[in-house]
Each structure stands twice: as C-alpha cells, then as structure tokens.
Coordinates of C-alpha atoms in Angstrom, one line a residue:
X1 CA 101.3 -119.0 -158.6
X2 CA 101.1 -122.5 -160.0
X3 CA 99.0 -123.7 -162.9
X4 CA 95.7 -124.7 -161.3
X5 CA 94.2 -126.0 -164.5
X6 CA 97.1 -128.3 -165.2
X7 CA 97.3 -129.7 -161.7
X8 CA 93.6 -130.2 -160.9
X9 CA 92.5 -130.8 -164.5
X10 CA 95.4 -133.0 -165.8
X11 CA 97.8 -134.1 -163.1
X12 CA 95.2 -135.3 -160.6
X13 CA 93.0 -138.0 -162.0
X14 CA 91.7 -139.4 -158.7
X15 CA 92.0 -138.8 -154.9
X16 CA 94.9 -141.3 -154.6
X17 CA 97.1 -139.1 -156.9
X18 CA 97.5 -136.5 -154.1
X19 CA 101.0 -136.4 -152.8
X20 CA 100.2 -135.3 -149.2
X21 CA 97.4 -135.8 -146.6
X22 CA 96.4 -132.1 -146.6
X23 CA 93.3 -132.9 -148.6
X24 CA 92.4 -136.1 -146.8
X25 CA 89.0 -135.9 -145.1
X26 CA 88.7 -135.5 -141.4
X27 CA 88.5 -138.6 -139.2
X28 CA 85.6 -137.0 -137.3
X29 CA 82.6 -139.4 -137.4
X30 CA 80.2 -138.7 -140.2
X31 CA 76.5 -138.5 -139.1
X32 CA 74.3 -141.3 -140.2
X33 CA 72.0 -139.1 -142.3
X34 CA 75.0 -137.7 -144.2
X35 CA 76.5 -141.2 -144.8
X36 CA 73.2 -142.2 -146.3
X37 CA 73.2 -139.2 -148.6
X38 CA 76.8 -139.7 -149.8
X39 CA 76.1 -143.3 -150.6
X40 CA 73.6 -142.1 -153.3
X41 CA 76.3 -140.2 -155.2
X42 CA 77.8 -141.8 -158.4
X43 CA 81.3 -143.4 -157.7
X44 CA 82.9 -141.4 -160.6
X45 CA 82.0 -138.2 -158.9
X46 CA 83.3 -139.3 -155.5
X47 CA 86.6 -140.6 -157.0
X48 CA 87.4 -137.0 -158.2
X49 CA 86.8 -135.5 -154.7
X50 CA 89.8 -133.6 -153.3
X51 CA 88.2 -131.9 -150.2
X52 CA 89.9 -131.6 -146.8
X53 CA 86.8 -131.9 -144.7
X54 CA 83.2 -132.7 -144.5
X55 CA 81.2 -129.5 -145.3
X56 CA 77.6 -130.1 -144.3
X57 CA 75.9 -127.1 -142.7
X58 CA 72.8 -127.7 -140.7
X59 CA 69.1 -126.8 -141.4
X60 CA 69.4 -126.8 -145.2
X61 CA 65.8 -127.5 -146.3
X62 CA 64.7 -125.2 -149.2
X63 CA 67.9 -123.2 -149.1
X64 CA 69.8 -121.7 -152.0
X65 CA 73.4 -122.9 -151.7
X66 CA 76.6 -122.0 -153.6
X67 CA 79.7 -124.3 -153.6
X68 CA 82.9 -122.4 -154.3
X69 CA 85.3 -124.6 -156.2
X70 CA 82.9 -127.4 -156.6
X71 CA 85.2 -129.6 -158.7
X72 CA 83.5 -132.9 -159.7
X73 CA 80.3 -131.9 -157.8
X74 CA 80.4 -134.4 -154.9
X75 CA 79.4 -131.8 -152.3
X76 CA 76.9 -130.2 -154.6
X77 CA 75.1 -133.5 -155.1
X78 CA 75.2 -134.3 -151.4
X79 CA 73.7 -130.9 -150.6
X80 CA 71.1 -131.2 -153.4
X81 CA 69.6 -134.0 -151.5
X82 CA 69.6 -132.1 -148.2
X83 CA 68.1 -128.9 -149.6
X84 CA 65.3 -130.9 -151.2
X85 CA 63.5 -130.5 -154.5
X86 CA 62.4 -126.9 -153.5
X87 CA 66.0 -125.9 -152.7
X88 CA 68.8 -125.3 -155.2
X89 CA 72.6 -125.8 -155.4
X90 CA 75.0 -124.0 -157.7
X91 CA 78.6 -125.1 -158.1
X92 CA 81.2 -122.9 -159.6
X93 CA 84.7 -124.0 -160.6
X94 CA 87.4 -122.7 -163.0
X95 CA 88.4 -126.1 -164.2
X96 CA 86.4 -127.4 -167.2
X97 CA 87.8 -130.9 -166.8
X98 CA 86.2 -131.2 -163.4
X99 CA 83.0 -129.6 -164.4
X100 CA 82.6 -132.1 -167.3
X101 CA 82.5 -134.8 -164.6
X102 CA 79.9 -132.9 -162.6
X103 CA 77.6 -132.1 -165.5
X104 CA 77.8 -135.6 -166.8
X105 CA 75.8 -136.9 -163.9
X106 CA 73.1 -134.3 -163.4
X107 CA 70.4 -136.5 -165.0
X108 CA 71.7 -139.5 -163.0
X109 CA 71.3 -137.8 -159.7
X110 CA 68.0 -136.1 -160.6
X111 CA 66.5 -139.5 -161.2
X112 CA 68.3 -141.1 -158.2
X113 CA 66.8 -138.5 -155.8
X114 CA 63.4 -138.8 -157.3
X115 CA 63.2 -135.2 -158.5
X116 CA 61.0 -134.0 -161.4
X117 CA 63.8 -131.6 -162.5
X118 CA 67.4 -130.9 -161.6
X119 CA 68.0 -128.7 -158.5
X120 CA 71.7 -128.2 -159.2
X121 CA 73.7 -126.4 -161.9
X122 CA 77.4 -125.9 -162.6
X123 CA 79.1 -122.7 -163.7
X124 CA 82.6 -122.1 -165.0
X125 CA 84.2 -119.1 -163.4
X126 CA 86.5 -117.7 -160.7
X127 CA 85.6 -117.6 -157.0
X128 CA 87.2 -114.2 -156.9
X129 CA 84.9 -112.8 -159.5
X130 CA 81.4 -114.3 -159.0
X131 CA 79.7 -111.3 -160.7
X132 CA 81.5 -112.1 -163.9
X133 CA 80.0 -115.6 -163.7
X134 CA 76.5 -114.1 -163.4
X135 CA 76.0 -114.7 -159.7
X136 CA 73.8 -111.9 -158.3
X137 CA 74.0 -109.9 -155.1
X138 CA 72.2 -111.3 -152.1
X139 CA 71.1 -114.5 -154.0
X140 CA 72.3 -117.3 -151.7
X141 CA 71.4 -118.4 -148.2
X142 CA 74.5 -120.5 -147.7
X143 CA 77.9 -120.7 -149.3
X144 CA 80.2 -123.7 -148.8
X145 CA 83.8 -124.4 -149.9
X146 CA 85.9 -127.5 -149.3
X147 CA 89.7 -127.0 -149.4
X148 CA 89.6 -124.4 -152.2
X149 CA 90.1 -120.9 -150.8
X150 CA 93.7 -121.7 -150.1
X151 CA 94.2 -122.2 -153.9
X152 CA 93.2 -118.6 -154.6
X153 CA 95.9 -116.0 -154.9
X154 CA 93.4 -113.3 -153.9
X155 CA 91.6 -114.5 -150.8
X156 CA 90.3 -111.1 -149.9
X157 CA 88.4 -111.0 -153.1
X158 CA 87.0 -114.4 -152.4
X159 CA 85.6 -113.2 -149.1
X160 CA 84.3 -110.0 -150.5
X161 CA 82.4 -111.8 -153.3
X162 CA 81.0 -114.3 -150.9
X163 CA 79.7 -111.5 -148.7
X164 CA 78.2 -109.8 -151.7
X165 CA 76.2 -112.8 -153.0
X166 CA 75.0 -113.9 -149.5
X167 CA 71.6 -112.7 -148.3
X168 CA 71.4 -110.9 -145.0
X169 CA 71.6 -113.6 -142.3
X170 CA 73.5 -115.9 -144.7
X171 CA 76.5 -118.0 -143.9
X172 CA 79.9 -118.9 -145.5
X173 CA 80.7 -122.4 -144.1
X174 CA 84.0 -123.7 -145.3
X175 CA 86.8 -126.1 -144.6
X176 CA 90.3 -125.2 -145.5
X177 CA 94.0 -125.4 -144.7
X178 CA 95.7 -122.8 -142.4
X179 CA 99.2 -122.2 -141.4
X180 CA 100.9 -120.9 -138.2
X181 CA 102.6 -118.1 -140.1
X182 CA 102.6 -116.3 -143.4
X183 CA 104.0 -118.5 -146.2
X184 CA 106.9 -116.9 -148.2
X185 CA 106.7 -116.3 -152.0
X186 CA 109.3 -118.9 -152.9
X187 CA 107.1 -121.7 -151.4
X188 CA 104.0 -120.2 -153.0
X189 CA 105.7 -120.6 -156.4
X190 CA 106.1 -124.3 -156.0
X191 CA 103.4 -126.0 -158.1
X192 CA 103.1 -129.2 -156.1
X193 CA 103.0 -127.4 -152.7
X194 CA 100.4 -125.0 -153.9
X195 CA 98.3 -127.7 -155.7
X196 CA 98.5 -129.8 -152.5
X197 CA 96.7 -127.0 -150.6
X198 CA 99.8 -126.2 -148.5
X199 CA 101.8 -123.2 -149.7
X200 CA 98.6 -121.3 -150.4
X201 CA 97.3 -121.8 -146.9
X202 CA 96.2 -118.6 -145.2
X203 CA 97.7 -117.6 -141.9
X204 CA 94.8 -118.0 -139.5
X205 CA 95.2 -114.5 -138.1
X206 CA 94.8 -113.1 -141.6
X207 CA 91.5 -114.9 -141.8
X208 CA 90.3 -113.1 -138.7
X209 CA 91.4 -109.7 -140.1
X210 CA 90.0 -110.3 -143.6
X211 CA 86.6 -111.4 -142.3
X212 CA 86.3 -108.3 -140.2
X213 CA 87.3 -106.0 -143.0
X214 CA 84.8 -107.5 -145.4
X215 CA 81.9 -107.3 -142.8
X216 CA 81.5 -110.8 -141.6
X217 CA 81.0 -111.6 -137.9
X218 CA 84.0 -113.0 -136.1
X219 CA 84.7 -116.5 -137.6
X220 CA 83.4 -119.4 -135.5
X221 CA 85.7 -122.4 -135.4
X222 CA 83.8 -125.7 -135.9
X223 CA 86.6 -128.4 -136.1
X224 CA 90.3 -128.6 -136.6
X225 CA 93.0 -131.3 -137.0
X226 CA 96.7 -131.3 -137.5
X227 CA 98.1 -131.9 -141.0
X228 CA 101.2 -134.1 -140.9
X229 CA 101.8 -133.8 -144.7
X230 CA 103.1 -137.4 -144.9
X231 CA 105.6 -136.8 -147.7
X232 CA 109.3 -136.4 -146.8
X233 CA 110.2 -134.4 -149.8
X234 CA 107.4 -131.9 -149.2
X235 CA 108.1 -131.7 -145.5
X236 CA 111.8 -130.8 -146.2
X237 CA 110.6 -127.9 -148.4
X238 CA 108.2 -126.7 -145.8
X239 CA 110.7 -126.7 -142.9
X240 CA 109.1 -125.6 -139.6
X241 CA 105.8 -124.4 -141.0
X242 CA 102.8 -126.1 -139.4
X243 CA 99.4 -126.6 -140.9
X244 CA 95.9 -127.5 -139.7
X245 CA 92.7 -128.4 -141.6
X246 CA 89.9 -126.4 -140.1
X247 CA 86.3 -125.6 -140.7
X248 CA 85.0 -122.1 -139.9
X249 CA 81.5 -120.5 -140.2
X250 CA 81.2 -116.8 -141.1
X251 CA 77.8 -115.1 -140.9
X252 CA 76.6 -112.0 -142.7
X253 CA 74.4 -110.3 -140.1
X254 CA 72.4 -107.2 -141.0
X255 CA 74.1 -104.0 -140.1
X256 CA 72.7 -102.4 -136.9
X257 CA 71.5 -105.7 -135.5
X258 CA 71.4 -105.9 -131.7
X259 CA 74.2 -107.7 -130.0
X260 CA 73.4 -108.7 -126.5
X261 CA 74.2 -111.9 -124.6
X262 CA 71.2 -114.0 -123.7
X263 CA 69.9 -117.5 -122.8
X264 CA 68.8 -119.7 -125.6
X265 CA 67.1 -123.1 -125.8
X266 CA 67.4 -125.5 -128.8
X267 CA 64.2 -127.1 -129.9
X268 CA 65.7 -130.2 -131.4
X269 CA 64.0 -129.8 -134.8
X270 CA 67.0 -129.7 -137.1
X271 CA 67.1 -132.8 -139.3
X272 CA 69.5 -135.4 -137.9
X273 CA 70.2 -133.4 -134.8
X274 CA 67.2 -134.2 -132.6
X275 CA 69.2 -134.5 -129.4
X276 CA 71.9 -131.8 -129.8
X277 CA 73.3 -129.3 -132.1
X278 CA 77.1 -128.7 -132.1
X279 CA 77.2 -125.2 -133.5
X280 CA 80.9 -124.8 -133.2
X281 CA 83.9 -125.8 -131.0
X282 CA 82.5 -123.6 -128.2
X283 CA 78.8 -124.2 -128.2
X284 CA 77.0 -127.6 -128.2
X285 CA 73.3 -127.0 -127.6
X286 CA 71.3 -129.8 -126.0
X287 CA 67.6 -130.1 -126.7
X288 CA 65.4 -128.3 -124.2
X289 CA 68.4 -127.2 -122.2
X290 CA 69.1 -123.5 -121.7
X291 CA 72.5 -122.2 -122.5
X292 CA 74.1 -118.8 -122.1
X293 CA 75.6 -117.4 -125.3
X294 CA 77.7 -114.3 -125.9
X295 CA 76.6 -111.3 -127.9
X296 CA 78.1 -112.5 -131.2
X297 CA 76.4 -115.9 -131.1
X298 CA 73.1 -114.4 -129.9
X299 CA 73.1 -112.1 -132.9
X300 CA 74.0 -114.9 -135.3
X301 CA 71.3 -117.3 -134.0
X302 CA 68.6 -114.6 -134.0
X303 CA 69.3 -113.2 -137.4
X304 CA 70.1 -116.3 -139.4
X305 CA 68.2 -119.4 -140.6
X306 CA 68.6 -120.8 -137.0
X307 CA 66.2 -118.2 -135.5
X308 CA 63.3 -120.6 -135.6
X309 CA 65.4 -123.4 -134.0
X310 CA 65.8 -121.6 -130.6
X311 CA 63.8 -119.7 -128.0
X312 CA 65.6 -116.6 -126.7
X313 CA 65.5 -114.8 -123.4
X314 CA 67.7 -111.8 -122.5
X315 CA 69.1 -112.0 -119.1
X316 CA 67.9 -109.6 -116.4
X317 CA 68.9 -109.2 -112.8
X318 CA 69.1 -112.4 -110.8
X319 CA 69.7 -116.0 -111.9
X320 CA 67.4 -117.8 -114.2
X321 CA 67.1 -121.6 -113.8
X322 CA 66.8 -124.1 -116.6
X323 CA 63.7 -126.3 -117.1
X324 CA 65.6 -129.1 -115.4
X325 CA 65.9 -127.0 -112.2
X326 CA 69.6 -126.2 -112.4
X327 CA 71.5 -123.2 -113.6
X328 CA 71.9 -122.8 -117.4
X329 CA 74.7 -124.5 -119.3
X330 CA 77.9 -122.6 -119.9
X331 CA 79.8 -122.8 -123.2
X332 CA 83.2 -124.4 -123.5
X333 CA 86.2 -122.0 -123.3
X334 CA 87.6 -121.7 -126.8
X335 CA 89.8 -119.5 -128.9
X336 CA 89.0 -118.6 -132.5
X337 CA 91.8 -121.0 -133.5
X338 CA 92.9 -124.1 -131.6
X339 CA 96.5 -123.0 -131.0
X340 CA 97.1 -126.0 -128.8
X341 CA 97.0 -128.3 -131.8
X342 CA 100.1 -126.6 -133.1
X343 CA 102.3 -127.2 -130.0

C-alpha cells in the first residue's frame, strides 16, 4: 500500500492540497449547535482537517469517546465540548506530524472551553492494533472515525479492535468512502488514489459482512452522497468504479439481548434535537409521536445510551393509536446502502 506517513504527514499541508473531492465534507446542513462548537476550534487545527463528512453522534454528555485516525484533532476538540468536562475524548493516529498539531493546542482549547483540566488526549498508534497503543477492552462508549478506515489495509482488524474496546451498548459511528465493487490491487498500489481515500475504499457489501462477522448489529446507514472525484487524471485511472461518501452507525449490543419489534416514543431531550431525532436514513423520530421500529432498532435503542431517550411498548394484538389520535408513524423504506445514488 502507499506510504501514509509521507502523504498525510508531508505531502498534504492543508485541506486545499487534496487532489479530489473524496474528502470534501458533505453539503448536508450543519446543526446550529455544532456550528457553534466548531467555531471555537483553533484555525490551524481546522486547516489540517481531511475528513469526508460530519461525524457528530447524538447524546454525548459525559461519554468516553475514541477518534480513530484523529489527525490534527479537529473532531476530538469538537467532541470534547459536546461530552463536557466530565466526559473524555481520546484521539489515536499513526502520523506524528498530525499529532504535533493536535497536541500543540490542548491548553488553548482547555482554556477556551472553560475547563479546569484537559478532557482530551492524543496517542500515536495504529487503528488496527489498539491494544498495542494501550487502549483497554470495553473502555469507550462511542468510537468515531472520519474518512480513515478506507486508508487501512486491514479493515477487518479495525472493526475487531473497535468492537473490543467498546462497552456493551456502545457505538461505532463513522463516515467513510465506499465503492460499488472491490478495488483491484493495481489501483490500491497507487499512492495518490489511496491517499485520496479512493482505491482503499471498501466495497459496501464487504462492510455488511465484516460487521456481522465481528459481532456488530447490522450497519445503519445515516447519510450518503455521490463522489464525483473532480480530477480528470484520477478519473481515467479509476475507470467505471463509482464511489459514495457514507456515514454508518454500528452498535455492540449485549449477546442474548431480546430482539422484538415495538412502538417507541422519543422524548425530545437530546441536546439540539428537541423537535426530532434523525437516527438514520430510515428512522426520523418526532417528539411525542409513536413510531413502529423493527427488532434490530428496538434492540439498539433499548440497550444503548439512547434507552433513556425513548419510551417503549411492545405490540400486542390489535392496533395501538398514537397520542395524537392517529395510527403510529411508519419508517421510511430504506436499504442498508442507497444503491440508487450509484445509478
């Protein structure tokens, strides 16, 4: 595979040095509370940001969060505000040049956020070998990653290690690049294509398979958008391969947990989401409105940090009406992957 250290440590100096739009953030509107948080981050940290999406899980207060491939620390500092002074964020990256930028501004952000002591730390290591970096089993509530997993030559190990360090009920919430077919070895060997998050992209069906093998629940698609590359030279090398930038959420649910469809009602108490909670591309929960969820989602909601954000009622014989007098809401029909965006 290509030399990651050279490309991300030496070749890329700022976001504008990228040769394609694969790592350009999504055009999806950024919530006001997130915009406010990002505005507090030092410009030097933001300038070295190479992510391909906005990775902001919900209900983060007091959580322990791990950022895989944290780079300059932009997402870590964003999350360090959202978890609060009682929460903690760890960033891990293999590139010392990037970590130097992240560590340089720890004191700056601690003072900026009004904290008595830092609630963030940065570790050099490989996302395929978290144990070697000293990260313990079942030590994190949430793991995020932003356009990094595609850069790993061993994605199965990344998922296995993420599963290992997550607590029961924990979540891997990550944005990455996916392809419509497996990428051949000759393209994987191209330094620029790999460094631009293209030739290392996982075939989306392999994500489904690997997640199941590791033990995660079925991946839940949150958002997706087409990648047009925007570079004629790279497009010629890639031929007919198509790519999307997509955000998935994978949950580690305790073994033996009950899986049974039910009705749920969102209470509107998640910060910034007082009116509705868009859990994924299929389920958008409106406050005080009952919605029918399938067995997977029912298990996720009842066994994760979201359990206190909903009321649950298993369905019995006969119809149950919502508090507004009508039948409960139905979810949108959705595949695990938006194949329509590739047509």
